[in-house]
Amino acid sequence: RVDAGLPVELACRGETRPARLRGELAKLVREGGAKGDVLDAADERLEAFLQARGHREPRVDHHEEAGPSRLKIIYDIVSGPEARVASLRVADAPEDLGVSLATRVEAPLRDDHLAADGRSLTRALEDRGYADANVEAEVADGEGALPVVFRVKAGVQTQVAAVAVDSPVTLPADIAARELRTRAGQAYRVRDLARDRDGIIGSYRDAGYPQVEVAPDIVMSPDRRQATVRFRVLPGASIEVDHVVLAGLHRTSEA
């Protein structure tokens, strides 16, 4: 016994009707059975479509109109102001950061690109030792051709003065200690600390210390230009394999 329900019609109203998305939206709504979460996802997809074309504050809502012979789902679209990048500048950077930006002159102005470019510039500064770096995108409100400025606040560049690993247990000779990325004389990078901590943990786990804990201890000079790094290791108990039991298997391969 089949209850087909009402046939569904999909319509878009408003300032912009993205014809390229109509087929995709129809497929999404059809496969999702026109359920509420699917219709909400279509709202987000339409907004992302408009944002990618420079509409900075799009708003998409949907509502249903049920008639005696069909159900109509209507998407009301308010595109918002459309903006493009008139000019692009990275201001107050201490050096050429060599970052390829997603924001381009004459391209649609996209807030997601501005946010991604800010993160890319900040990471590039952190990789050069500017641990407190901050980057903000400055762009006027409105529409049309707008200049974009990424304002850099680099702060102080910090170098590693010394590095040490403190542990009450020495690794066995057959367990190779993983090479540290944090080195004296090089730029101080928080990301390197995280990788080195994971590497030290991996080495001690390989040596039979599965509960090892490693805490980086950082001491900055008064002017924050030098950092002394010490990895403090709490190895925990050493655990060895007593015996191995295979139970419940009647047939298995040698592997």
mmCIF file of N, CA, C and O in Angstrom, residues 94-134:
data_model
loop_
_atom_site.group_PDB
_atom_site.id
_atom_site.type_symbol
_atom_site.label_atom_id
_atom_site.label_comp_id
_atom_site.label_asym_id
_atom_site.label_seq_id
_atom_site.Cartn_x
_atom_site.Cartn_y
_atom_site.Cartn_z
ATOM 1 N N PRO A 94 56.569 42.850 9.255
ATOM 2 C CA PRO A 94 58.000 43.077 9.464
ATOM 3 C C PRO A 94 58.865 42.603 8.311
ATOM 4 O O PRO A 94 60.025 43.002 8.191
ATOM 5 N N GLU A 95 58.328 41.719 7.442
ATOM 6 C CA GLU A 95 59.083 41.190 6.313
ATOM 7 C C GLU A 95 58.105 40.614 5.299
ATOM 8 O O GLU A 95 56.898 40.538 5.552
ATOM 9 N N ASP A 96 58.633 40.240 4.144
ATOM 10 C CA ASP A 96 57.786 39.597 3.143
ATOM 11 C C ASP A 96 57.451 38.192 3.643
ATOM 12 O O ASP A 96 58.319 37.341 3.797
ATOM 13 N N LEU A 97 56.166 37.945 3.867
ATOM 14 C CA LEU A 97 55.757 36.678 4.463
ATOM 15 C C LEU A 97 55.585 35.578 3.440
ATOM 16 O O LEU A 97 55.467 34.404 3.802
ATOM 17 N N GLY A 98 55.538 35.919 2.158
ATOM 18 C CA GLY A 98 55.438 34.903 1.113
ATOM 19 C C GLY A 98 54.168 34.091 1.166
ATOM 20 O O GLY A 98 54.180 32.898 0.856
ATOM 21 N N VAL A 99 53.060 34.716 1.551
ATOM 22 C CA VAL A 99 51.779 34.013 1.672
ATOM 23 C C VAL A 99 50.940 34.298 0.436
ATOM 24 O O VAL A 99 50.770 35.445 0.031
ATOM 25 N N SER A 100 50.410 33.248 -0.176
ATOM 26 C CA SER A 100 49.491 33.390 -1.305
ATOM 27 C C SER A 100 48.084 33.563 -0.747
ATOM 28 O O SER A 100 47.552 32.668 -0.086
ATOM 29 N N LEU A 101 47.486 34.722 -0.999
ATOM 30 C CA LEU A 101 46.194 35.055 -0.416
ATOM 31 C C LEU A 101 45.052 34.614 -1.321
ATOM 32 O O LEU A 101 45.143 34.682 -2.544
ATOM 33 N N ALA A 102 43.963 34.170 -0.691
ATOM 34 C CA ALA A 102 42.765 33.804 -1.443
ATOM 35 C C ALA A 102 42.023 35.041 -1.937
ATOM 36 O O ALA A 102 41.349 35.008 -2.967
ATOM 37 N N THR A 103 42.134 36.148 -1.201
ATOM 38 C CA THR A 103 41.513 37.410 -1.611
ATOM 39 C C THR A 103 42.293 37.987 -2.785
ATOM 40 O O THR A 103 43.512 38.134 -2.724
ATOM 41 N N ARG A 104 41.592 38.324 -3.874
ATOM 42 C CA ARG A 104 42.235 38.812 -5.091
ATOM 43 C C ARG A 104 41.588 40.117 -5.555
ATOM 44 O O ARG A 104 40.382 40.307 -5.399
ATOM 45 N N VAL A 105 42.406 40.985 -6.114
ATOM 46 C CA VAL A 105 41.891 42.235 -6.682
ATOM 47 C C VAL A 105 40.959 41.921 -7.847
ATOM 48 O O VAL A 105 41.238 41.022 -8.650
ATOM 49 N N GLU A 106 39.857 42.631 -7.901
ATOM 50 C CA GLU A 106 38.798 42.497 -8.922
ATOM 51 C C GLU A 106 37.935 41.252 -8.718
ATOM 52 O O GLU A 106 36.990 41.031 -9.456
ATOM 53 N N ALA A 107 38.237 40.435 -7.719
ATOM 54 C CA ALA A 107 37.421 39.247 -7.435
ATOM 55 C C ALA A 107 36.316 39.619 -6.452
ATOM 56 O O ALA A 107 36.388 40.654 -5.773
ATOM 57 N N PRO A 108 35.270 38.793 -6.344
ATOM 58 C CA PRO A 108 34.239 39.060 -5.335
ATOM 59 C C PRO A 108 34.846 39.099 -3.936
ATOM 60 O O PRO A 108 35.744 38.324 -3.602
ATOM 61 N N LEU A 109 34.357 40.013 -3.114
ATOM 62 C CA LEU A 109 34.823 40.135 -1.735
ATOM 63 C C LEU A 109 34.106 39.096 -0.882
ATOM 64 O O LEU A 109 32.881 39.126 -0.737
ATOM 65 N N ARG A 110 34.883 38.169 -0.333
ATOM 66 C CA ARG A 110 34.307 37.061 0.438
ATOM 67 C C ARG A 110 34.835 37.096 1.864
ATOM 68 O O ARG A 110 36.054 37.095 2.091
ATOM 69 N N ASP A 111 33.923 37.095 2.829
ATOM 70 C CA ASP A 111 34.329 37.131 4.226
ATOM 71 C C ASP A 111 35.085 35.866 4.630
ATOM 72 O O ASP A 111 35.980 35.915 5.471
ATOM 73 N N ASP A 112 34.738 34.708 4.037
ATOM 74 C CA ASP A 112 35.459 33.482 4.394
ATOM 75 C C ASP A 112 36.901 33.541 3.899
ATOM 76 O O ASP A 112 37.813 33.038 4.557
ATOM 77 N N HIS A 113 37.119 34.184 2.735
ATOM 78 C CA HIS A 113 38.491 34.365 2.254
ATOM 79 C C HIS A 113 39.268 35.315 3.159
ATOM 80 O O HIS A 113 40.458 35.093 3.436
ATOM 81 N N LEU A 114 38.626 36.383 3.616
ATOM 82 C CA LEU A 114 39.296 37.321 4.519
ATOM 83 C C LEU A 114 39.730 36.611 5.795
ATOM 84 O O LEU A 114 40.861 36.794 6.269
ATOM 85 N N ALA A 115 38.845 35.787 6.363
ATOM 86 C CA ALA A 115 39.186 35.066 7.588
ATOM 87 C C ALA A 115 40.321 34.067 7.353
ATOM 88 O O ALA A 115 41.257 33.958 8.155
ATOM 89 N N ALA A 116 40.269 33.340 6.224
ATOM 90 C CA ALA A 116 41.316 32.357 5.916
ATOM 91 C C ALA A 116 42.657 33.048 5.684
ATOM 92 O O ALA A 116 43.705 32.556 6.127
ATOM 93 N N ASP A 117 42.640 34.192 5.009
ATOM 94 C CA ASP A 117 43.893 34.922 4.761
ATOM 95 C C ASP A 117 44.477 35.456 6.061
ATOM 96 O O ASP A 117 45.701 35.457 6.251
ATOM 97 N N GLY A 118 43.618 35.911 6.966
ATOM 98 C CA GLY A 118 44.108 36.368 8.263
ATOM 99 C C GLY A 118 44.797 35.247 9.016
ATOM 100 O O GLY A 118 45.859 35.444 9.618
ATOM 101 N N ARG A 119 44.218 34.044 8.966
ATOM 102 C CA ARG A 119 44.847 32.892 9.636
ATOM 103 C C ARG A 119 46.165 32.522 8.964
ATOM 104 O O ARG A 119 47.147 32.190 9.654
ATOM 105 N N SER A 120 46.220 32.581 7.624
ATOM 106 C CA SER A 120 47.454 32.225 6.910
ATOM 107 C C SER A 120 48.580 33.191 7.253
ATOM 108 O O SER A 120 49.728 32.775 7.474
ATOM 109 N N LEU A 121 48.274 34.490 7.295
ATOM 110 C CA LEU A 121 49.288 35.483 7.639
ATOM 111 C C LEU A 121 49.748 35.305 9.087
ATOM 112 O O LEU A 121 50.949 35.416 9.383
ATOM 113 N N THR A 122 48.811 35.010 9.983
ATOM 114 C CA THR A 122 49.181 34.804 11.388
ATOM 115 C C THR A 122 50.092 33.591 11.536
ATOM 116 O O THR A 122 51.105 33.637 12.259
ATOM 117 N N ARG A 123 49.773 32.487 10.837
ATOM 118 C CA ARG A 123 50.630 31.296 10.907
ATOM 119 C C ARG A 123 52.025 31.584 10.368
ATOM 120 O O ARG A 123 53.021 31.110 10.917
ATOM 121 N N ALA A 124 52.097 32.370 9.276
ATOM 122 C CA ALA A 124 53.407 32.702 8.711
ATOM 123 C C ALA A 124 54.238 33.511 9.698
ATOM 124 O O ALA A 124 55.453 33.301 9.825
ATOM 125 N N LEU A 125 53.609 34.424 10.415
ATOM 126 C CA LEU A 125 54.330 35.200 11.425
ATOM 127 C C LEU A 125 54.768 34.308 12.585
ATOM 128 O O LEU A 125 55.901 34.415 13.075
ATOM 129 N N GLU A 126 53.882 33.411 13.025
ATOM 130 C CA GLU A 126 54.245 32.504 14.118
ATOM 131 C C GLU A 126 55.404 31.604 13.723
ATOM 132 O O GLU A 126 56.268 31.293 14.568
ATOM 133 N N ASP A 127 55.461 31.177 12.468
ATOM 134 C CA ASP A 127 56.566 30.339 11.997
ATOM 135 C C ASP A 127 57.889 31.087 12.002
ATOM 136 O O ASP A 127 58.954 30.462 11.998
ATOM 137 N N ARG A 128 57.836 32.416 12.008
ATOM 138 C CA ARG A 128 59.057 33.227 12.057
ATOM 139 C C ARG A 128 59.393 33.703 13.458
ATOM 140 O O ARG A 128 60.273 34.518 13.647
ATOM 141 N N GLY A 129 58.639 33.182 14.447
ATOM 142 C CA GLY A 129 58.969 33.479 15.830
ATOM 143 C C GLY A 129 58.153 34.579 16.476
ATOM 144 O O GLY A 129 58.427 34.952 17.623
ATOM 145 N N TYR A 130 57.136 35.082 15.775
ATOM 146 C CA TYR A 130 56.286 36.125 16.361
ATOM 147 C C TYR A 130 55.112 35.431 17.060
ATOM 148 O O TYR A 130 54.018 35.299 16.514
ATOM 149 N N ALA A 131 55.342 35.011 18.289
ATOM 150 C CA ALA A 131 54.373 34.163 18.984
ATOM 151 C C ALA A 131 53.076 34.893 19.302
ATOM 152 O O ALA A 131 52.027 34.261 19.443
ATOM 153 N N ASP A 132 53.123 36.216 19.452
ATOM 154 C CA ASP A 132 51.930 36.991 19.816
ATOM 155 C C ASP A 132 51.341 37.729 18.621
ATOM 156 O O ASP A 132 50.629 38.724 18.787
ATOM 157 N N ALA A 133 51.618 37.260 17.415
ATOM 158 C CA ALA A 133 51.174 37.959 16.206
ATOM 159 C C ALA A 133 49.654 37.978 16.105
ATOM 160 O O ALA A 133 48.970 37.046 16.519
ATOM 161 N N ASN A 134 49.153 39.060 15.516
ATOM 162 C CA ASN A 134 47.715 39.202 15.288
ATOM 163 C C ASN A 134 47.516 39.934 13.964
ATOM 164 O O ASN A 134 48.255 40.875 13.645
#
